[in-house]
PDB file of C-alpha atoms in Angstrom:
ATOM      1  CA  MET J1027      17.468   6.932  16.760  1.00 49.00           C
ATOM      2  CA  SER J1028      20.320   6.370  14.525  1.00 51.00           C
ATOM      3  CA  GLU J1029      19.768   6.744  10.376  1.00 67.00           C
ATOM      4  CA  ARG J1030      19.602   3.007   9.512  1.00 82.00           C
ATOM      5  CA  THR J1031      17.718   1.972  13.690  1.00 91.00           C
ATOM      6  CA  PRO J1032      13.928   0.778  13.117  1.00 93.00           C
ATOM      7  CA  PRO J1033      12.358   3.277  15.164  1.00 96.00           C
ATOM      8  CA  THR J1034      10.315   2.522  18.472  1.00 96.00           C
ATOM      9  CA  ALA J1035       6.635   2.641  18.316  1.00 94.00           C
ATOM     10  CA  ASP J1036       6.421   5.575  19.980  1.00 96.00           C
ATOM     11  CA  GLU J1037       8.937   7.150  17.376  1.00 97.00           C
ATOM     12  CA  ALA J1038       7.278   6.062  14.499  1.00 97.00           C
ATOM     13  CA  ASP J1039       3.936   7.279  15.829  1.00 96.00           C
ATOM     14  CA  TYR J1040       4.679  10.988  16.427  1.00 97.00           C
ATOM     15  CA  LEU J1041       6.490  10.878  12.561  1.00 97.00           C
ATOM     16  CA  LEU J1042       3.637   9.945  11.570  1.00 97.00           C
ATOM     17  CA  ARG J1043       1.735  12.441  13.530  1.00 96.00           C
ATOM     18  CA  THR J1044       4.315  15.790  12.378  1.00 97.00           C
ATOM     19  CA  LYS J1045       6.074  14.421   9.196  1.00 97.00           C
ATOM     20  CA  GLY J1046       3.275  11.886   8.226  1.00 97.00           C
ATOM     21  CA  TRP J1047       5.727   9.517   7.076  1.00 98.00           C
ATOM     22  CA  VAL J1048       9.064   6.845   8.551  1.00 98.00           C
ATOM     23  CA  LEU J1049      11.310   4.638   7.406  1.00 97.00           C
ATOM     24  CA  PHE J1050      12.000   1.542   8.560  1.00 98.00           C
ATOM     25  CA  PRO J1051      15.286   0.064   7.842  1.00 97.00           C
ATOM     26  CA  GLY J1052      15.954  -3.432   6.746  1.00 97.00           C
ATOM     27  CA  GLN J1053      12.383  -5.126   6.817  1.00 97.00           C
ATOM     28  CA  LEU J1054      12.863  -7.984   3.670  1.00 98.00           C
ATOM     29  CA  THR J1055      15.836 -10.045   3.428  1.00 97.00           C
ATOM     30  CA  GLU J1056      17.916  -9.777  -0.194  1.00 97.00           C
ATOM     31  CA  ALA J1057      15.819 -13.129  -0.619  1.00 98.00           C
ATOM     32  CA  GLN J1058      12.951 -11.814  -0.058  1.00 98.00           C
ATOM     33  CA  VAL J1059      13.598  -9.013  -2.404  1.00 98.00           C
ATOM     34  CA  ALA J1060      14.869 -10.594  -5.057  1.00 98.00           C
ATOM     35  CA  ALA J1061      12.109 -13.100  -4.421  1.00 98.00           C
ATOM     36  CA  LEU J1062       9.013  -9.939  -4.936  1.00 98.00           C
ATOM     37  CA  SER J1063      11.846  -7.753  -7.778  1.00 98.00           C
ATOM     38  CA  ALA J1064      11.466 -11.345  -9.985  1.00 98.00           C
ATOM     39  CA  ASP J1065       7.663 -11.802  -9.140  1.00 98.00           C
ATOM     40  CA  SER J1066       6.400  -7.847  -9.620  1.00 98.00           C
ATOM     41  CA  ASP J1067       8.381  -8.358 -13.074  1.00 97.00           C
ATOM     42  CA  ARG J1068       5.824 -11.419 -13.990  1.00 97.00           C
ATOM     43  CA  VAL J1069       3.255 -10.066 -12.826  1.00 97.00           C
ATOM     44  CA  TYR J1070       3.158  -6.881 -14.446  1.00 96.00           C
ATOM     45  CA  ASP J1071       3.581  -8.545 -17.599  1.00 97.00           C
ATOM     46  CA  LEU J1072       0.456 -10.285 -17.518  1.00 96.00           C
ATOM     47  CA  CYS J1073      -1.107  -6.706 -16.156  1.00 96.00           C
ATOM     48  CA  ARG J1074       0.012  -5.197 -19.076  1.00 96.00           C
ATOM     49  CA  GLU J1075      -1.104  -7.115 -21.283  1.00 96.00           C
ATOM     50  CA  VAL J1076      -4.526  -6.149 -20.152  1.00 96.00           C
ATOM     51  CA  GLN J1077      -3.778  -2.705 -19.909  1.00 96.00           C
ATOM     52  CA  VAL J1078      -2.894  -2.657 -23.787  1.00 96.00           C
ATOM     53  CA  THR J1079      -5.923  -5.141 -24.420  1.00 96.00           C
ATOM     54  CA  ASN J1080      -7.974  -2.644 -22.700  1.00 96.00           C
ATOM     55  CA  GLY J1081      -6.447   0.356 -24.060  1.00 95.00           C
ATOM     56  CA  VAL J1082      -5.047   2.398 -21.164  1.00 94.00           C
ATOM     57  CA  ALA J1083      -1.513   1.638 -21.542  1.00 90.00           C
ATOM     58  CA  GLY J1084      -0.763   5.225 -22.204  1.00 86.00           C
ATOM     59  CA  ASN J1085      -0.213   6.314 -19.058  1.00 84.00           C
ATOM     60  CA  MET J1086       0.614   3.185 -17.539  1.00 88.00           C
ATOM     61  CA  GLU J1087       4.092   1.844 -18.070  1.00 89.00           C
ATOM     62  CA  GLY J1088       5.625   0.140 -15.411  1.00 90.00           C
ATOM     63  CA  ALA J1089       2.287   0.486 -13.256  1.00 93.00           C
ATOM     64  CA  ALA J1090       0.892  -2.938 -11.877  1.00 95.00           C
ATOM     65  CA  HIS J1091      -2.199  -3.487  -9.954  1.00 96.00           C
ATOM     66  CA  HIS J1092      -3.925  -5.388  -8.192  1.00 97.00           C
ATOM     67  CA  VAL J1093      -0.892  -8.270  -7.921  1.00 97.00           C
ATOM     68  CA  ALA J1094      -2.398 -10.356  -5.393  1.00 96.00           C
ATOM     69  CA  GLY J1095      -3.523 -14.310  -6.432  1.00 95.00           C
ATOM     70  CA  PHE J1096      -0.786 -15.166  -9.231  1.00 95.00           C
ATOM     71  CA  GLY J1097       0.915 -17.960  -6.185  1.00 92.00           C
ATOM     72  CA  GLY J1098       4.447 -16.319  -5.929  1.00 95.00           C
ATOM     73  CA  ALA J1099       6.588 -14.173  -3.787  1.00 97.00           C
ATOM     74  CA  LEU J1100       3.613 -11.339  -4.106  1.00 97.00           C
ATOM     75  CA  ASP J1101       1.223 -13.753  -2.251  1.00 96.00           C
ATOM     76  CA  LEU J1102       3.911 -14.769   1.072  1.00 96.00           C
ATOM     77  CA  PHE J1103       4.321 -11.116   1.109  1.00 97.00           C
ATOM     78  CA  LEU J1104       0.566 -11.116   2.294  1.00 97.00           C
ATOM     79  CA  GLU J1105       0.992 -14.042   4.426  1.00 95.00           C
ATOM     80  CA  ASP J1106       4.017 -12.649   6.363  1.00 93.00           C
ATOM     81  CA  PHE J1107       2.834  -9.508   6.806  1.00 97.00           C
ATOM     82  CA  PRO J1108       5.337  -6.249   7.836  1.00 97.00           C
ATOM     83  CA  LEU J1109       4.858  -4.128  10.379  1.00 98.00           C
ATOM     84  CA  ASN J1110       1.600  -5.044  11.351  1.00 96.00           C
ATOM     85  CA  ASP J1111       1.966  -4.307  15.157  1.00 96.00           C
ATOM     86  CA  GLU J1112       2.810  -0.820  13.883  1.00 97.00           C
ATOM     87  CA  ILE J1113      -0.268  -0.247  11.320  1.00 98.00           C
ATOM     88  CA  GLU J1114      -2.794  -2.142  14.465  1.00 97.00           C
ATOM     89  CA  ARG J1115      -1.390   1.256  16.066  1.00 97.00           C
ATOM     90  CA  PHE J1116      -2.512   3.903  13.385  1.00 97.00           C
ATOM     91  CA  PHE J1117      -5.491   2.720  13.058  1.00 97.00           C
ATOM     92  CA  GLU J1118      -6.349   1.344  16.791  1.00 95.00           C
ATOM     93  CA  GLY J1119      -7.363  -2.252  15.286  1.00 95.00           C
ATOM     94  CA  LYS J1120      -8.309  -4.247  12.642  1.00 96.00           C
ATOM     95  CA  TYR J1121      -6.801  -3.297   8.455  1.00 98.00           C
ATOM     96  CA  ILE J1122      -7.484  -4.207   5.243  1.00 98.00           C
ATOM     97  CA  VAL J1123      -5.921  -3.812   1.850  1.00 98.00           C
ATOM     98  CA  LEU J1124      -7.316  -1.239  -0.020  1.00 97.00           C
ATOM     99  CA  ASN J1125      -5.036  -1.746  -3.143  1.00 96.00           C
ATOM    100  CA  TYR J1126      -1.912  -3.749  -3.621  1.00 98.00           C
ATOM    101  CA  GLY J1127       0.775  -2.871  -6.678  1.00 97.00           C
ATOM    102  CA  ALA J1128       4.052  -3.377  -7.719  1.00 97.00           C
ATOM    103  CA  ALA J1129       5.628  -0.609  -9.682  1.00 94.00           C
ATOM    104  CA  LEU J1130       8.974  -0.582 -11.731  1.00 94.00           C
ATOM    105  CA  ASN J1131       9.516   2.894 -12.919  1.00 91.00           C
ATOM    106  CA  PRO J1132      11.562   1.915 -15.825  1.00 91.00           C
ATOM    107  CA  PRO J1133      14.862   4.743 -16.355  1.00 91.00           C
ATOM    108  CA  GLY J1134      12.569   7.686 -18.471  1.00 82.00           C
ATOM    109  CA  THR J1135       9.896   6.835 -18.720  1.00 78.00           C
ATOM    110  CA  ARG J1136       6.582   8.875 -16.825  1.00 72.00           C
ATOM    111  CA  SER J1137       3.413   7.613 -15.249  1.00 75.00           C
ATOM    112  CA  TYR J1138       0.209   9.263 -13.963  1.00 81.00           C
ATOM    113  CA  THR J1139       2.504   8.604 -10.250  1.00 82.00           C
ATOM    114  CA  PHE J1140       4.367  11.495 -11.378  1.00 85.00           C
ATOM    115  CA  LYS J1141       2.178  14.257 -10.822  1.00 89.00           C
ATOM    116  CA  PRO J1142       1.662  15.385  -6.755  1.00 92.00           C
ATOM    117  CA  HIS J1143      -1.269  13.604  -5.263  1.00 94.00           C
ATOM    118  CA  ARG J1144      -2.660  12.106  -2.286  1.00 94.00           C
ATOM    119  CA  ASP J1145      -4.715   8.253  -2.258  1.00 91.00           C
ATOM    120  CA  ILE J1146      -7.508   8.943  -0.627  1.00 89.00           C
ATOM    121  CA  ARG J1147     -10.225  11.677  -1.992  1.00 84.00           C
ATOM    122  CA  HIS J1148     -11.977  12.733   1.313  1.00 88.00           C
ATOM    123  CA  TYR J1149     -10.076  14.890   4.096  1.00 90.00           C
ATOM    124  CA  SER J1150     -10.788  13.502   7.495  1.00 90.00           C
ATOM    125  CA  PRO J1151      -8.855  15.661   9.909  1.00 86.00           C
ATOM    126  CA  GLY J1152      -8.405  13.868  13.356  1.00 85.00           C
ATOM    127  CA  PHE J1153      -9.693  10.242  12.067  1.00 91.00           C
ATOM    128  CA  ARG J1154      -6.930   8.251  10.614  1.00 93.00           C
ATOM    129  CA  LEU J1155      -8.608   6.392   7.314  1.00 94.00           C
ATOM    130  CA  SER J1156      -5.628   4.809   5.405  1.00 96.00           C
ATOM    131  CA  LEU J1157      -2.365   4.658   5.355  1.00 97.00           C
ATOM    132  CA  ASN J1158       0.617   3.673   2.665  1.00 98.00           C
ATOM    133  CA  MET J1159       3.020   1.794   2.616  1.00 98.00           C
ATOM    134  CA  LEU J1160       6.123   1.916   0.130  1.00 98.00           C
ATOM    135  CA  VAL J1161       8.464  -1.177   0.072  1.00 98.00           C
ATOM    136  CA  LEU J1162      11.328  -0.396  -1.237  1.00 98.00           C
ATOM    137  CA  LEU J1163      12.977  -3.763  -3.759  1.00 98.00           C
ATOM    138  CA  SER J1164      15.942  -1.189  -4.889  1.00 97.00           C
ATOM    139  CA  GLU J1165      18.003   1.052  -3.900  1.00 96.00           C
ATOM    140  CA  PHE J1166      16.160   4.695  -3.365  1.00 96.00           C
ATOM    141  CA  ASN J1167      18.783   7.399  -4.566  1.00 95.00           C
ATOM    142  CA  GLU J1168      19.308  10.912  -6.055  1.00 92.00           C
ATOM    143  CA  THR J1169      20.469   8.506  -9.609  1.00 94.00           C
ATOM    144  CA  THR J1170      17.554   6.390  -9.133  1.00 94.00           C
ATOM    145  CA  GLY J1171      15.484   8.800  -7.596  1.00 91.00           C
ATOM    146  CA  GLY J1172      12.334   8.033  -5.579  1.00 86.00           C
ATOM    147  CA  THR J1173       9.264   8.502  -3.931  1.00 93.00           C
ATOM    148  CA  LEU J1174       8.944  12.770  -2.736  1.00 95.00           C
ATOM    149  CA  MET J1175       6.999  13.563   0.173  1.00 97.00           C
ATOM    150  CA  LEU J1176       6.183  16.622   0.846  1.00 97.00           C
ATOM    151  CA  SER J1177       6.503  17.100   4.827  1.00 97.00           C
ATOM    152  CA  GLY J1178       3.257  17.825   6.941  1.00 96.00           C
ATOM    153  CA  SER J1179       1.027  17.938   3.927  1.00 96.00           C
ATOM    154  CA  HIS J1180      -1.490  15.744   5.623  1.00 96.00           C
ATOM    155  CA  GLN J1181      -2.450  18.455   8.033  1.00 95.00           C
ATOM    156  CA  VAL J1182      -3.448  21.251   5.052  1.00 95.00           C
ATOM    157  CA  GLU J1183      -6.571  20.114   2.861  1.00 95.00           C
ATOM    158  CA  ALA J1184      -5.852  22.097   0.219  1.00 95.00           C
ATOM    159  CA  MET J1185      -3.402  21.189  -2.473  1.00 95.00           C
ATOM    160  CA  PRO J1186      -0.261  23.041  -2.200  1.00 94.00           C
ATOM    161  CA  PRO J1187       0.035  26.017  -4.588  1.00 91.00           C
ATOM    162  CA  PRO J1188       2.189  25.526  -8.053  1.00 85.00           C
ATOM    163  CA  GLY J1189       5.861  25.064  -7.886  1.00 92.00           C
ATOM    164  CA  PHE J1190       5.337  24.535  -4.015  1.00 96.00           C
ATOM    165  CA  PHE J1191       5.696  20.859  -4.233  1.00 95.00           C
ATOM    166  CA  GLU J1192       8.798  21.126  -6.418  1.00 93.00           C
ATOM    167  CA  ALA J1193      10.314  23.598  -4.285  1.00 96.00           C
ATOM    168  CA  HIS J1194      10.115  21.745  -0.410  1.00 96.00           C
ATOM    169  CA  ALA J1195       9.181  18.036  -1.304  1.00 96.00           C
ATOM    170  CA  GLU J1196      11.607  15.590   0.341  1.00 95.00           C
ATOM    171  CA  GLY J1197      13.225  12.445  -1.415  1.00 94.00           C
ATOM    172  CA  VAL J1198      13.023   9.006   0.276  1.00 95.00           C
ATOM    173  CA  VAL J1199      16.371   7.992   0.288  1.00 94.00           C
ATOM    174  CA  GLY J1200      17.192   4.007   1.318  1.00 96.00           C
ATOM    175  CA  LYS J1201      17.884   0.741   0.492  1.00 97.00           C
ATOM    176  CA  ALA J1202      16.357  -2.462  -0.652  1.00 98.00           C
ATOM    177  CA  GLY J1203      14.338  -3.749   1.796  1.00 98.00           C
ATOM    178  CA  ASP J1204      13.395  -0.671   3.659  1.00 98.00           C
ATOM    179  CA  ILE J1205       9.524   0.085   4.118  1.00 98.00           C
ATOM    180  CA  VAL J1206       8.194   3.314   4.599  1.00 98.00           C
ATOM    181  CA  LEU J1207       5.208   3.732   6.168  1.00 98.00           C
ATOM    182  CA  PHE J1208       2.763   6.729   5.335  1.00 98.00           C
ATOM    183  CA  ASP J1209      -0.611   9.109   6.001  1.00 97.00           C
ATOM    184  CA  SER J1210      -3.110   8.646   2.784  1.00 96.00           C
ATOM    185  CA  HIS J1211      -3.355  12.186   2.692  1.00 96.00           C
ATOM    186  CA  LEU J1212       0.381  13.347   2.594  1.00 96.00           C
ATOM    187  CA  VAL J1213       0.601  14.747  -1.084  1.00 97.00           C
ATOM    188  CA  HIS J1214       3.608  12.923  -3.054  1.00 96.00           C
ATOM    189  CA  SER J1215       5.045  11.963  -6.363  1.00 94.00           C
ATOM    190  CA  ALA J1216       7.350   9.401  -8.248  1.00 91.00           C
ATOM    191  CA  ALA J1217      10.364  10.874  -9.170  1.00 92.00           C
ATOM    192  CA  PRO J1218      12.304  10.423 -12.879  1.00 91.00           C
ATOM    193  CA  ASN J1219      14.640   6.945 -12.592  1.00 92.00           C
ATOM    194  CA  ARG J1220      17.786   8.534 -14.054  1.00 93.00           C
ATOM    195  CA  SER J1221      19.467   5.169 -13.377  1.00 93.00           C
ATOM    196  CA  ASN J1222      19.897   2.189 -16.365  1.00 94.00           C
ATOM    197  CA  ASP J1223      17.973  -0.239 -14.430  1.00 95.00           C
ATOM    198  CA  ARG J1224      13.988  -0.237 -13.474  1.00 95.00           C
ATOM    199  CA  ARG J1225      13.303   1.117  -9.610  1.00 96.00           C
ATOM    200  CA  ARG J1226      11.171  -1.783  -7.977  1.00 97.00           C
ATOM    201  CA  ALA J1227       8.971  -0.766  -4.875  1.00 97.00           C
ATOM    202  CA  LEU J1228       5.126  -2.632  -3.835  1.00 98.00           C
ATOM    203  CA  THR J1229       2.833   0.317  -2.916  1.00 97.00           C
ATOM    204  CA  LEU J1230      -0.314  -0.524  -0.479  1.00 98.00           C
ATOM    205  CA  CYS J1231      -2.582   1.127   1.051  1.00 97.00           C
ATOM    206  CA  LEU J1232      -4.168  -0.040   4.087  1.00 98.00           C
ATOM    207  CA  GLY J1233      -7.361   1.271   5.225  1.00 97.00           C
ATOM    208  CA  ARG J1234     -10.818   0.386   7.883  1.00 96.00           C
ATOM    209  CA  PRO J1235     -12.683  -2.315   7.455  1.00 96.00           C
ATOM    210  CA  PHE J1236     -15.429  -0.907   6.431  1.00 95.00           C
ATOM    211  CA  MET J1237     -13.768   0.915   3.485  1.00 95.00           C
ATOM    212  CA  LYS J1238     -14.002  -0.360  -0.204  1.00 93.00           C
ATOM    213  CA  PRO J1239     -11.362  -1.567  -1.553  1.00 95.00           C
ATOM    214  CA  GLN J1240     -10.102  -1.125  -5.107  1.00 95.00           C
ATOM    215  CA  MET J1241     -10.490  -4.968  -5.753  1.00 95.00           C
ATOM    216  CA  ASP J1242     -13.262  -7.169  -4.473  1.00 95.00           C
ATOM    217  CA  TRP J1243     -11.054 -10.138  -3.478  1.00 95.00           C
ATOM    218  CA  PRO J1244     -13.662 -13.119  -2.387  1.00 94.00           C
ATOM    219  CA  ARG J1245     -14.919 -12.587  -5.627  1.00 93.00           C
ATOM    220  CA  TYR J1246     -12.086 -12.243  -7.570  1.00 94.00           C
ATOM    221  CA  LEU J1247      -9.554 -14.634  -6.087  1.00 95.00           C
ATOM    222  CA  THR J1248     -10.591 -18.441  -7.569  1.00 94.00           C
ATOM    223  CA  PRO J1249     -10.964 -21.295  -5.121  1.00 95.00           C
ATOM    224  CA  GLU J1250      -7.583 -23.049  -5.574  1.00 94.00           C
ATOM    225  CA  VAL J1251      -6.282 -20.055  -4.461  1.00 95.00           C
ATOM    226  CA  GLN J1252      -8.827 -18.500  -1.429  1.00 95.00           C
ATOM    227  CA  ALA J1253      -8.031 -22.443  -0.204  1.00 95.00           C
ATOM    228  CA  ARG J1254      -4.534 -21.447   0.044  1.00 94.00           C
ATOM    229  CA  LEU J1255      -5.277 -18.275   2.355  1.00 96.00           C
ATOM    230  CA  THR J1256      -3.966 -18.070   5.596  1.00 95.00           C
ATOM    231  CA  PRO J1257      -6.619 -16.868   8.234  1.00 95.00           C
ATOM    232  CA  ALA J1258      -3.850 -13.738   8.396  1.00 95.00           C
ATOM    233  CA  MET J1259      -4.111 -12.936   4.678  1.00 96.00           C
ATOM    234  CA  LYS J1260      -8.459 -13.447   4.632  1.00 96.00           C
ATOM    235  CA  GLN J1261      -7.717 -10.864   7.434  1.00 97.00           C
ATOM    236  CA  LEU J1262      -6.034  -8.703   4.663  1.00 97.00           C
ATOM    237  CA  LEU J1263      -8.201  -9.109   1.499  1.00 97.00           C
ATOM    238  CA  GLY J1264     -11.410  -7.968   3.070  1.00 96.00           C
ATOM    239  CA  PHE J1265     -12.240 -11.597   3.805  1.00 96.00           C
ATOM    240  CA  ASN J1266     -13.818 -11.045   7.418  1.00 96.00           C
ATOM    241  CA  ALA J1267     -15.297  -7.642   6.094  1.00 95.00           C
ATOM    242  CA  ARG J1268     -17.656  -8.415   3.309  1.00 94.00           C
ATOM    243  CA  VAL J1269     -21.194  -8.027   2.787  1.00 92.00           C
ATOM    244  CA  ALA J1270     -24.133 -10.017   3.160  1.00 93.00           C
ATOM    245  CA  ALA J1271     -25.373 -11.067  -0.063  1.00 93.00           C
ATOM    246  CA  SER J1272     -28.805 -13.085   0.834  1.00 95.00           C
ATOM    247  CA  LEU J1273     -31.251 -13.414   3.755  1.00 95.00           C
ATOM    248  CA  ASP J1274     -29.299 -16.661   4.518  1.00 96.00           C
ATOM    249  CA  GLU J1275     -25.905 -14.754   4.271  1.00 94.00           C
ATOM    250  CA  TYR J1276     -27.083 -12.508   7.485  1.00 95.00           C
ATOM    251  CA  TYR J1277     -28.847 -14.545   9.684  1.00 95.00           C
ATOM    252  CA  GLN J1278     -25.995 -16.318  10.991  1.00 95.00           C
ATOM    253  CA  PRO J1279     -24.633 -16.662  14.703  1.00 95.00           C
ATOM    254  CA  GLU J1280     -21.584 -14.239  15.619  1.00 93.00           C
ATOM    255  CA  GLU J1281     -19.007 -16.473  14.495  1.00 91.00           C
ATOM    256  CA  ARG J1282     -19.820 -17.190  10.707  1.00 93.00           C
ATOM    257  CA  TRP J1283     -20.976 -12.986  10.376  1.00 94.00           C
ATOM    258  CA  THR J1284     -19.951 -12.272   6.791  1.00 94.00           C
ATOM    259  CA  PHE J1285     -18.879  -8.259   8.690  1.00 94.00           C
ATOM    260  CA  ARG J1286     -17.195  -9.849  11.710  1.00 92.00           C
ATOM    261  CA  ALA J1287     -17.707  -8.038  14.890  1.00 92.00           C
ATOM    262  CA  ASP J1288     -13.920  -6.841  15.633  1.00 93.00           C
ATOM    263  CA  GLN J1289     -13.794  -4.731  12.095  1.00 91.00           C
ATOM    264  CA  ARG J1290     -14.434  -0.860  12.838  1.00 83.00           C
TER     265      ARG J1290
END
């Protein structure tokens, strides 16, 4: 496998099991990258307004959360979701979006993502609960920084001792349009951006359908937005893994179950 050749399915599975992360080069076109970058900036401004209003803006500069439903390129990304086959292989079945964000990483700023962390609270060795997707919308290199990965840390329950992460973590190096998948147990952090521009990326956490997402999309999205959702988008946003809210919803034939039989 050369540096810019996408891994095969078996190679990707092996890297996820051993290192805990794998890079897929060239998954998005230049046009897609440009559209997603512009839409990330637009939606971030909307999120930032709410952060400031609610008094939680202090360590969230450059971070936008729950970015679906605004009618732009970020929605289209879900419509033609990349690496679906590789992700279904990871889970051995269907999956949903647990959270969907945009990270702008402005130069000289630090947010809560700079602390080494995992994106899942429960450690479940041998059972794959969730998977992270990092979509590069800018080049990740020594100047722009990027995500730091502690390879193999998904196999150890304890967090690394002080200083270990800084000494051994690997920086993701890639081009705009590349995508990284990594086990949510993997310890990682953002790195400082020493360039003169934002280092944009999309950050998603994917999980098994029985898991609770951070946003209740069927209640959050307006009827107008829901009318535009494709079957694939409804799957990602958890519309096929809902909890019944009444006896009438519960007592339905299988084709109208709120939590469908293929969601596990």
